[in-house]
Structures are given as C-alpha cells and as structure tokens.
Amino acid sequence: MSSFGLAIALLLLLLLCLTSPVLSCTSQEKGSLLRFLAGLSRRGGLPASWRSSTDCCSWEGIACDGDGGAVVEVSLASRGLEGRISPALANLTGLLRLNLSHNSITGRLPPELLSSGSIVVLDVSFNSLGGGLGELPSSTPDRPLQVLNISSNMFTGMFPSTAWEKTRSLVAINASYNSFTGEMPSSFCISSPSFASLDVCNNKFSGSIPTRLGKCFGLQVLRAGQNNLSGTIPDEVFNASLLEHLSLPNIGLEGKFDGENVIKLQNLAVIDLGGNQFSGKIPDSIGQLKRLQELHLDCNNLSGELPASLGTCTDLKIVNLKGNNLNGQLRQVNFSTMLNLQVLDLMLNSFTEEIPESIYSCSNLTALRLSSNNFSGQLSPRIGNLKSLSFLSLANNSFANITNTLHVLKNSRKLTTLLMANNFIGERIPDDLTVDGFENVQILTLDGCSLSGNLPLWLSKLTSLRILDLSNNQLTGSIPAWIKNLNFLYYLDLSNNNLSGELPTALMEMPVLQSENFQDNLDNRAFELTVYIGSFAYRTLYNFPTVLKLGRNKFRGAIPPEIGRLKFLQVLNLSSNSFSGEIPQPICNIKTLQVLDLSRNHLTGEIPQSLNELNFLAEFNVSNNDLEGPVPTGGQFDAFAKSSFGGNPKLCGSSLAITCGFSADAPLASILSAKPLIDKTVFVIAFSAFFSVGVLYDQMVLSRFFG
Ligand SMILES: *[C@@H]1O[C@H](CO)[C@@H](O)[C@H](O)[C@H]1NC(C)=O
Ligand SMILES: *[C@@H]1O[C@H](CO)[C@@H](O)[C@H](O)[C@H]1NC(C)=O
Ligand SMILES: *[C@@H]1O[C@H](CO)[C@@H](O)[C@H](O)[C@H]1NC(C)=O
Ligand SMILES: *[C@@H]1O[C@H](CO)[C@@H](O)[C@H](O)[C@H]1NC(C)=O
Ligand SMILES: *[C@@H]1O[C@H](CO)[C@@H](O)[C@H](O)[C@H]1NC(C)=O
Ligand SMILES: *[C@@H]1O[C@H](CO)[C@@H](O)[C@H](O)[C@H]1NC(C)=O
Ligand SMILES: *[C@@H]1O[C@H](CO)[C@@H](O)[C@H](O)[C@H]1NC(C)=O
Ligand SMILES: *[C@@H]1O[C@H](CO)[C@@H](O)[C@H](O)[C@H]1NC(C)=O
Ligand SMILES: *[C@@H]1O[C@H](CO)[C@@H](O)[C@H](O)[C@H]1NC(C)=O
Ligand SMILES: *[C@@H]1O[C@H](CO)[C@@H](O)[C@H](O)[C@H]1NC(C)=O
Ligand SMILES: *[C@@H]1O[C@H](CO)[C@@H](O)[C@H](O)[C@H]1NC(C)=O
Ligand SMILES: *[C@@H]1O[C@H](CO)[C@@H](O)[C@H](O)[C@H]1NC(C)=O
C-alpha cells in the first residue's frame, strides 16, 4: 500500500472512531458503578481509571453496548478487591456479564443480582462471600441468567429452591466448595430445558440424590461429591442420557454398581464413584461405554473379577480401582487394546498370579500401582516397552527374582519412583548388576524383603536418588564410603538389618543435609500417585522429612562428632546398636532435629545440656545406655517423659525425681532455666504440623484424592 493509501486508511479509521456512536454511560450508571467502588475497601488500583470526570465506558473492566452505550460487562477478576458488593450494581439495567472472581470480597451476594432482569453470566467464584442466598422472588419477570458460578466461597444455608422456573435459560450452576446445607438443588431441571452442568461438590447437602435430576435431559456434568448424602443413585438419574461427567465420590452411597442403568449413559467419559460403599461386581456392560476415559471406583466394597469387557473401553486413560475386594487374575482383560491408558491403580485388592503380558502394550502408561495384592511371578522384559512409566509400585505382593526385576527395569529411563517393599522374600540383593539405568530414580524402596548381601555398589550410580528405604532386611557389611556420592539423598532408612562396623565419616558428608537450600532443587510437583512408605503417605518430595535411620543394626564405635554437620536433619535414629562413648556435643547444632533416638546403646558420659536449644525436638530417647549426670531442663526437655531416660541408673534430675546430690548447682540451674510452658506448645504444633502431613495425605487419598 502506498503511503498515500495508508494515510487515507488512517484518516478513515480516525473518522470512524470519531463518528461511531460515542459509548458514553448515563450518569445513573456512572453513579451505580461509583457506589460499587465505594463499597470496596481495597480497590485494586481502580480509582485511577474510574474517575467521575470521564466516561465510564472507558473505565478499566467496564464494557458498554455498542449501540445504546449501556454498561453490559463488569469484568474485574483477580484485582485484589476487598470489601462488599454494593446492590447498586443491580441498577445497571443493561448488565449482561458480571465477573468478580478471584478477589477477596466479603459480605453477602446482593439478592438483586441473583434475580437481576438482565444478568446472563454471574461469576463471583473464589471470594469470601458468605451468608445465605435467600429465596428468589417469584413475582419477577423472567430472568435471563444462564451461568451462575458462586463456587469457592463461604455460603451457608439452603440453596434457593423455588422460583427457578423464572430462569428458563439456565445452563450451568457451580456452587461447589461452600457450606450449603439442606437438600441438593434440582428444581431447575424442570424449568430450564438447556440446563447442562451442576457442580455442588464439597458442601454439606444432606438427604439423597434428587430423582428430579432425571428430568435434566440436557445434563452433561453432574458433580456432587463430598457432601452428606446417602442412599443409592436413583434410577431416574440414568434418564439424563447426555451425561458425560458423573462425579459422586465420598458421599456414602451404597448399593450395586448397576450395569443395566449405567449403559444408558452412552456419553459417559468420566465416572467417579470413589469412596462410597458400592458392592457387587463391576458389570460386564461397562464395556459398552465406548467414550469412557476415566473410571474411578476406588475405596468401595466391589468384589469379583475384572470384567473382560473393560478391554473394549479403548479410550480409557485412568483406571482407579484401589481399595476394593477385587480378586482373580488380570489375564482375562486384554490390556493391549487400551493404548491410551496412563494410570492403572489396583492397590489394595486381592488380585493374584502374574501381571498379564498385555499390560506391557500400554505404552502410554505413566503410573502403574499393583501394591498390596497377591500378585506373584516375575516382571517381563517387555516392561521396557513402557517408555513413559515413571511411577511403579509393586510393594506388598509376592513378586520373585529381584535380580531379574532390576535387570528388566533398567530400560525404564523415565522411572522416578520405584516401590518394591515386601517382595522377593529371602533373596540376595544382586551385587553384580551392571546398572546403567535408573538414573532418574528418586525414590527407591526395598524394605521388608529379608534381603541378604551387602549394600551393593550399583546403588551409588543412582545419582538422582532422594529417598532410599532398605529397612527390615538382612543386609550385612558396613556403610560404604560411596554413600556421600548420592548427592541428593536426604532420606536414608537402613533400620533393622545386620549392618556393622563404625559409622564412616563419609555418611556425615551427605551433601544435601549440609546445604541450607537443598529443597530449592526439589521438584514440587505432586507424584502421579501418592507414595506410601510404611504408614506414611506423601504427595510430593517436599513432604518427606530429612531422615537418617540406622537403628537395630550392629554398628559400634563412637558416634562421630561430624554428625553435627548434618545441619538439616529432622529425624536421627541410631537406637539398638552398640555405639559407645559420649553423645557428641555437635549434635546440638542440628537445629532442625525433631526426633532423636539414641536408645539401647552403650553411651556414657553426660547428656549435652544444650540439647534443650533444639526447639523442634519432639521425640527424644536415650533410654538403656550408661549415661550419667543431670538430665537437661528447659525447652522441650520439660515435656519428655521419664521413659525417655530410663535404664540409665546414673542419670539424675528433677524430671526423674532423683536429686543430683553430687552437684549442688544442677538443681538450682535447672530451676532457673525452666522456661515457660509456651515452648511446649510451640514444638507440639511444629511437630504435628510436620508429621500430620503424612496422615493428612493418607486421608486425602482414602477420600479419593485425584488430579
Ligand atoms: C437504584 O436506582 C434507583 C432509581 O434511580 C434508586 O432509587 C436506588 O437507590 C438505586 N439503588 C441503589 C442500591 O443504588
Ligand atoms: C471470569 O474471569 C476469570 C478470569 O479471567 C475467567 O477465568 C472466568 O472464566 C470468567 N468467568 C466467566 C463466567 O467467564
Ligand atoms: C465459573 O463457572 C463458569 C461456568 O462453568 C465458567 O465458565 C467460569 O470459567 C468459572 N469461573 C472460574 C473463575 O473458573
Ligand atoms: C466448579 O468450580 C471449581 C472451583 O471452585 C472447579 O474446580 C470445578 O471444576 C468447577 N466445576 C465445573 C463443572 O466446571
Ligand atoms: C448428615 O445428614 C444426616 C441426615 O441425613 C444428619 O443427621 C447429620 O446431622 C448430617 N451431618 C452433618 C455433619 O451435617
Ligand atoms: C425415567 O426413569 C424412570 C425410572 O428409571 C422411568 O420409569 C421413566 O420412564 C423414565 N422417564 C423417561 C422420560 O425416560
Ligand atoms: C461388602 O460386600 C460384601 C459382599 O460382597 C458384604 O458381605 C459386606 O457386608 C460388605 N461390607 C460393607 C462394609 O458394606
Ligand atoms: C488382545 O488385543 C490385541 C490387539 O487388539 C490382539 O492382537 C490380541 O489377539 C488380543 N489378545 C487376546 C488374547 O485376545
Ligand atoms: C500417547 O501419548 C502421546 C502424547 O500424549 C499421544 O500423542 C499418543 O497418541 C498416545 N498414544 C496412544 C497409543 O494413545
Ligand atoms: C494371598 O497370598 C497369601 C500367601 O501367598 C495367602 O496366604 C493368602 O491367602 C492369599 N490371599 C488371597 C486373597 O488369595
Ligand atoms: C532370575 O532372573 C535371572 C535373570 O533374568 C535369571 O537368570 C534367573 O534364572 C532367575 N531366577 C529364577 C529363580 O527364576
Ligand atoms: C504395604 O503394607 C503396609 C502394611 O499394610 C502399609 O503400611 C504400606 O503402606 C504398604 N506399602 C505400600 C507401598 O503400599
């Protein structure tokens, strides 16, 4: 285009702008908006743009109608707004869309907005609005409301049940994550023919699932998990044949998982009925749900074998059946057809025999959890086909041949979590393995396998290792010096083996435990599936404490004073060994210690008094040694039970009710240094905050935490 042409075009554009109907709001609209602004206590910088001298159609977050100039949209999501919503907004008679989501707005939602004669989309999700919504007035003319998103607030009381017949255009309601009580809403199913999406999960609705939902013939999404509902899924619900997403976890539902009903819902892509009490078999007819992508039936009371027809649901990505009573072999399901499968979780069932070969065809599998079943046999080399596999749990089964298992897993280069506890009983840990894989493994558990042999050299090549649990085996020999080459290791559990020798100083050089910001390098993403170790559950690497557990072995010699270098250790357990000498003073430098167990050794000398400066110490045990002198007082030490010190006849102190006769200063010092009780509370909170993470996640998982 020539410059002349360009100039003409610009001129035209300018003219167009100048002559097009000037968007200018009426003073009444401006007044309503300013009243809304005045109701806010934090205004997110709006006043700079919302000046009464300017046209409110040009204000930030405001859009006006091209013709009449009426305000049609107020869009102020994520502005950091605080304060209340003024009912003045309802005076904007042309307002179609109001979006105040992701702010910190408090108070009530003005009923005028809910029953507005103009608003089509009302989104106040992710705020702190509370109180009840009240009932909608029934005498008003029709309301055009289509989308109502009030999720993630603090609303209480009953959900409006009447007068929805005036909202014939209603399409979606998201009232999830509030505290609504009373019956689950459903009356709009009768009046709003286009109604398609209802999300009321995480509330306190009670009673049963309304049969009226069956009248929602357009319903595609139904989510009502985490409520206080009960009973069965009424047959009528299966009349909503367009349903794609049926999510009713953790609401105490019972009854059979009815095959005849479920096949009426041919569009189902997601079924989530986890955490209920469904019993009986998984019906064969499930194979007719050709669009199924996610099947969550975890934590129910389902029994019997997996239906072979499951293999015909070729779109399945996630199959979560953990925590049922399912049994039999997996062989009758042909997994080769389920090429989209990404997560298969069969934990805590009673499946038996071998892993079927067909599973190794599911090349998109990222997480395979078979733990706590009765699987046996050996892994096939074909597991190397699972190129995306990053989470594998075989724990608590009867798998055999650890040498073979490690051999065939070498090729799973993406593997980060490998849990194999309680298998391979009585086998020998291979020491000749030429490990060139496992370079990405961060978590390795082989506890409870009664393995014999030494700590093998191949472990030193697992350079990404963070968590290593080899407890409860019969490993012999000493801790090798290469341990310090595991640059990221911060959780080492070698408890209950036959390890011997002195502690190598190399162990005290574990790099991450010395560096303040070792957590900076941690991947904070959630694992594909929760990692269970013993009775703890972990969702991310951050949740693991820093641990050195060497208890119940045959270690001897002095506890090296270099132990004080492990400045970021939280759990140190050296109990039930043959350590001698004194408790090294530098242990008091490990300010992060929460658990210190030195019991059942041959330690002598005094307990370092400055241990009372370890403010997070919650568990302390030096019982059954040969310690002497006064027990520290003050700090956490005022809270430890007598049993922490028992079996040391030469210890004294007020907490043991034995006066330290030979040292006149000690009792006085201990009285003077006694700190106020508040310290105890502080540590209890710190400790429980830390350790309840495991338990909490446990519960979250049991209550079907997913994605
Ligand atoms: C809405 O407008 C009417 C009429 O202009 C006025 O009387 C009323 O006070 C306004 N309401 C609010 C909440 O500002
Ligand atoms: C409201 O705004 C947020 C943030 O821009 C957006 O994610 C959300 O989809 C909007 N709500 C509606 C109903 O469009
Ligand atoms: C609120 O729900 C509506 C309808 O489902 C949706 O379009 C909107 O994006 C949601 N808002 C946010 C902030 O997610
Ligand atoms: C409802 O809102 C919540 C967030 O509060 C969101 O996680 C959920 O996906 C929404 N439901 C639907 C059906 O979009
Ligand atoms: C749950 O519902 C039952 C009746 O269905 C009621 O007795 C009970 O109080 C409710 N519990 C809560 C926590 O709301
Ligand atoms: C809805 O379901 C019930 C019970 O399953 C059935 O008797 C009824 O005929 C169904 N109604 C329609 C319209 O499909
Ligand atoms: C689980 O199902 C079995 C039958 O399969 C039944 O005997 C048992 O009572 C059920 N348990 C619970 C808690 O519902
Ligand atoms: C399993 O499915 C695959 C792929 O469709 C097919 O080639 C194979 O023959 C099937 N195996 C059995 C045992 O049916
Ligand atoms: C596996 O996943 C990749 C990427 O997510 C996708 O492109 C591919 O189609 C999937 N393969 C199969 C067989 O589903
Ligand atoms: C699982 O295996 C163990 C030992 O192999 C056996 O004692 C137990 O009965 C089996 N349980 C089931 C449900 O098959
Ligand atoms: C264990 O696996 C190795 C390597 O695959 C194999 O040579 C050996 O025969 C297996 N042992 C048993 C008892 O199956
Ligand atoms: C193995 O079983 C024990 C005892 O039931 C349990 O505490 C542990 O979490 C299980 N391990 C895994 C990895 O599931």
Short mmCIF file of C-alpha atoms in Angstrom, two decimals, residues 187-331:
data_model
loop_
_atom_site.label_atom_id
_atom_site.label_comp_id
_atom_site.label_asym_id
_atom_site.label_seq_id
_atom_site.Cartn_x
_atom_site.Cartn_y
_atom_site.Cartn_z
CA SER A 187 -35.70 -27.78 40.73
CA PHE A 188 -34.21 -26.02 37.71
CA CYS A 189 -34.20 -29.42 35.99
CA ILE A 190 -37.91 -28.96 35.41
CA SER A 191 -37.89 -25.36 34.30
CA SER A 192 -34.65 -24.96 32.38
CA PRO A 193 -34.54 -27.20 29.32
CA SER A 194 -30.94 -26.29 28.46
CA PHE A 195 -29.57 -26.98 31.90
CA ALA A 196 -26.26 -28.82 31.35
CA SER A 197 -23.87 -28.55 34.28
CA LEU A 198 -24.38 -28.83 38.02
CA ASP A 199 -21.47 -28.78 40.41
CA VAL A 200 -22.37 -28.81 44.11
CA CYS A 201 -19.42 -30.82 45.41
CA ASN A 202 -17.77 -30.00 48.74
CA ASN A 203 -20.83 -28.70 50.56
CA LYS A 204 -22.98 -30.00 53.38
CA PHE A 205 -26.02 -31.04 51.44
CA SER A 206 -27.84 -33.92 53.05
CA GLY A 207 -30.60 -36.34 52.16
CA SER A 208 -30.50 -38.35 48.97
CA ILE A 209 -29.69 -37.59 45.37
CA PRO A 210 -32.84 -35.97 43.96
CA THR A 211 -34.77 -38.10 41.48
CA ARG A 212 -35.64 -34.87 39.72
CA LEU A 213 -32.14 -34.81 38.22
CA GLY A 214 -33.55 -37.37 35.78
CA LYS A 215 -35.58 -34.53 34.31
CA CYS A 216 -32.40 -32.68 33.41
CA PHE A 217 -32.39 -34.19 29.96
CA GLY A 218 -29.58 -31.92 28.82
CA LEU A 219 -27.35 -32.58 31.81
CA GLN A 220 -23.75 -33.24 30.82
CA VAL A 221 -21.90 -32.63 34.06
CA LEU A 222 -23.05 -33.73 37.50
CA ARG A 223 -20.67 -33.33 40.40
CA ALA A 224 -21.88 -33.71 43.96
CA GLY A 225 -19.02 -35.39 45.80
CA GLN A 226 -18.01 -34.53 49.37
CA ASN A 227 -21.48 -33.96 50.77
CA ASN A 228 -23.52 -35.57 53.50
CA LEU A 229 -25.74 -37.50 51.12
CA SER A 230 -26.73 -41.12 51.37
CA GLY A 231 -28.77 -43.81 49.71
CA THR A 232 -28.36 -45.01 46.16
CA ILE A 233 -28.15 -43.33 42.80
CA PRO A 234 -31.84 -43.15 41.87
CA ASP A 235 -32.77 -44.94 38.64
CA GLU A 236 -34.16 -41.70 37.30
CA VAL A 237 -30.72 -40.11 37.15
CA PHE A 238 -29.90 -42.53 34.36
CA ASN A 239 -32.57 -40.80 32.26
CA ALA A 240 -30.14 -37.92 31.85
CA SER A 241 -28.69 -39.68 28.86
CA LEU A 242 -26.38 -36.90 27.73
CA LEU A 243 -24.36 -37.15 30.91
CA GLU A 244 -20.62 -37.12 30.20
CA HIS A 245 -19.22 -36.50 33.62
CA LEU A 246 -20.70 -38.25 36.64
CA SER A 247 -18.80 -37.50 39.78
CA LEU A 248 -20.27 -38.56 43.12
CA PRO A 249 -17.32 -39.51 45.32
CA ASN A 250 -17.31 -39.70 49.11
CA ILE A 251 -20.98 -39.24 49.81
CA GLY A 252 -21.86 -42.53 51.46
CA LEU A 253 -23.70 -44.04 48.52
CA GLU A 254 -24.44 -47.74 48.60
CA GLY A 255 -25.99 -50.44 46.54
CA LYS A 256 -24.84 -52.32 43.47
CA PHE A 257 -22.94 -50.73 40.65
CA ASP A 258 -25.84 -51.30 38.31
CA GLY A 259 -24.80 -52.40 34.84
CA GLU A 260 -28.24 -52.08 33.22
CA ASN A 261 -28.55 -48.50 34.29
CA VAL A 262 -25.07 -47.31 33.56
CA ILE A 263 -25.17 -48.34 29.91
CA LYS A 264 -28.00 -45.88 29.38
CA LEU A 265 -25.35 -43.21 29.75
CA GLN A 266 -23.55 -43.85 26.49
CA ASN A 267 -21.79 -40.49 26.55
CA LEU A 268 -20.03 -41.02 29.83
CA ALA A 269 -16.39 -40.01 29.71
CA VAL A 270 -15.77 -39.71 33.44
CA ILE A 271 -17.23 -41.88 36.20
CA ASP A 272 -16.14 -41.11 39.72
CA LEU A 273 -17.91 -43.04 42.44
CA GLY A 274 -14.87 -43.45 44.69
CA GLY A 275 -15.12 -43.54 48.46
CA ASN A 276 -18.64 -44.92 48.65
CA GLN A 277 -19.98 -48.32 49.68
CA PHE A 278 -20.89 -49.80 46.35
CA SER A 279 -20.75 -53.57 46.40
CA GLY A 280 -21.06 -56.41 43.95
CA LYS A 281 -19.16 -56.83 40.71
CA ILE A 282 -18.06 -54.35 38.14
CA PRO A 283 -20.67 -55.13 35.48
CA ASP A 284 -19.73 -56.53 32.11
CA SER A 285 -21.80 -53.86 30.44
CA ILE A 286 -19.18 -51.28 31.31
CA GLY A 287 -17.51 -52.37 28.08
CA GLN A 288 -20.32 -50.65 26.21
CA LEU A 289 -19.26 -47.23 27.40
CA LYS A 290 -17.08 -46.58 24.42
CA ARG A 291 -16.26 -43.00 25.35
CA LEU A 292 -15.08 -43.74 28.85
CA GLN A 293 -11.79 -42.05 29.69
CA GLU A 294 -11.72 -42.11 33.46
CA LEU A 295 -13.06 -44.79 35.76
CA HIS A 296 -12.71 -44.09 39.48
CA LEU A 297 -14.31 -46.77 41.63
CA ASP A 298 -11.69 -46.70 44.36
CA CYS A 299 -12.40 -47.28 48.03
CA ASN A 300 -15.67 -49.13 47.68
CA ASN A 301 -16.66 -52.68 48.50
CA LEU A 302 -16.55 -54.07 44.97
CA SER A 303 -15.71 -57.74 44.61
CA GLY A 304 -15.25 -60.38 41.97
CA GLU A 305 -13.05 -60.33 38.93
CA LEU A 306 -12.45 -57.52 36.47
CA PRO A 307 -14.83 -57.88 33.53
CA ALA A 308 -13.03 -58.85 30.34
CA SER A 309 -15.12 -56.23 28.56
CA LEU A 310 -13.08 -53.47 30.19
CA GLY A 311 -10.63 -54.04 27.36
CA THR A 312 -13.16 -52.69 24.90
CA CYS A 313 -13.15 -49.26 26.53
CA THR A 314 -10.29 -48.23 24.33
CA ASP A 315 -10.33 -44.55 25.30
CA LEU A 316 -9.62 -45.25 28.96
CA LYS A 317 -6.84 -43.11 30.37
CA ILE A 318 -7.29 -43.56 34.09
CA VAL A 319 -8.46 -46.70 35.84
CA ASN A 320 -8.53 -46.35 39.60
CA LEU A 321 -9.89 -49.38 41.42
CA LYS A 322 -7.79 -49.26 44.55
CA GLY A 323 -9.20 -50.25 47.92
CA ASN A 324 -11.83 -52.81 46.94
CA ASN A 325 -12.11 -56.56 47.27
CA LEU A 326 -11.48 -57.33 43.63
CA ASN A 327 -9.80 -60.64 43.00
CA GLY A 328 -8.83 -63.22 40.45
CA GLN A 329 -6.32 -62.85 37.68
CA LEU A 330 -5.93 -59.84 35.46
CA ARG A 331 -5.36 -62.07 32.48
#
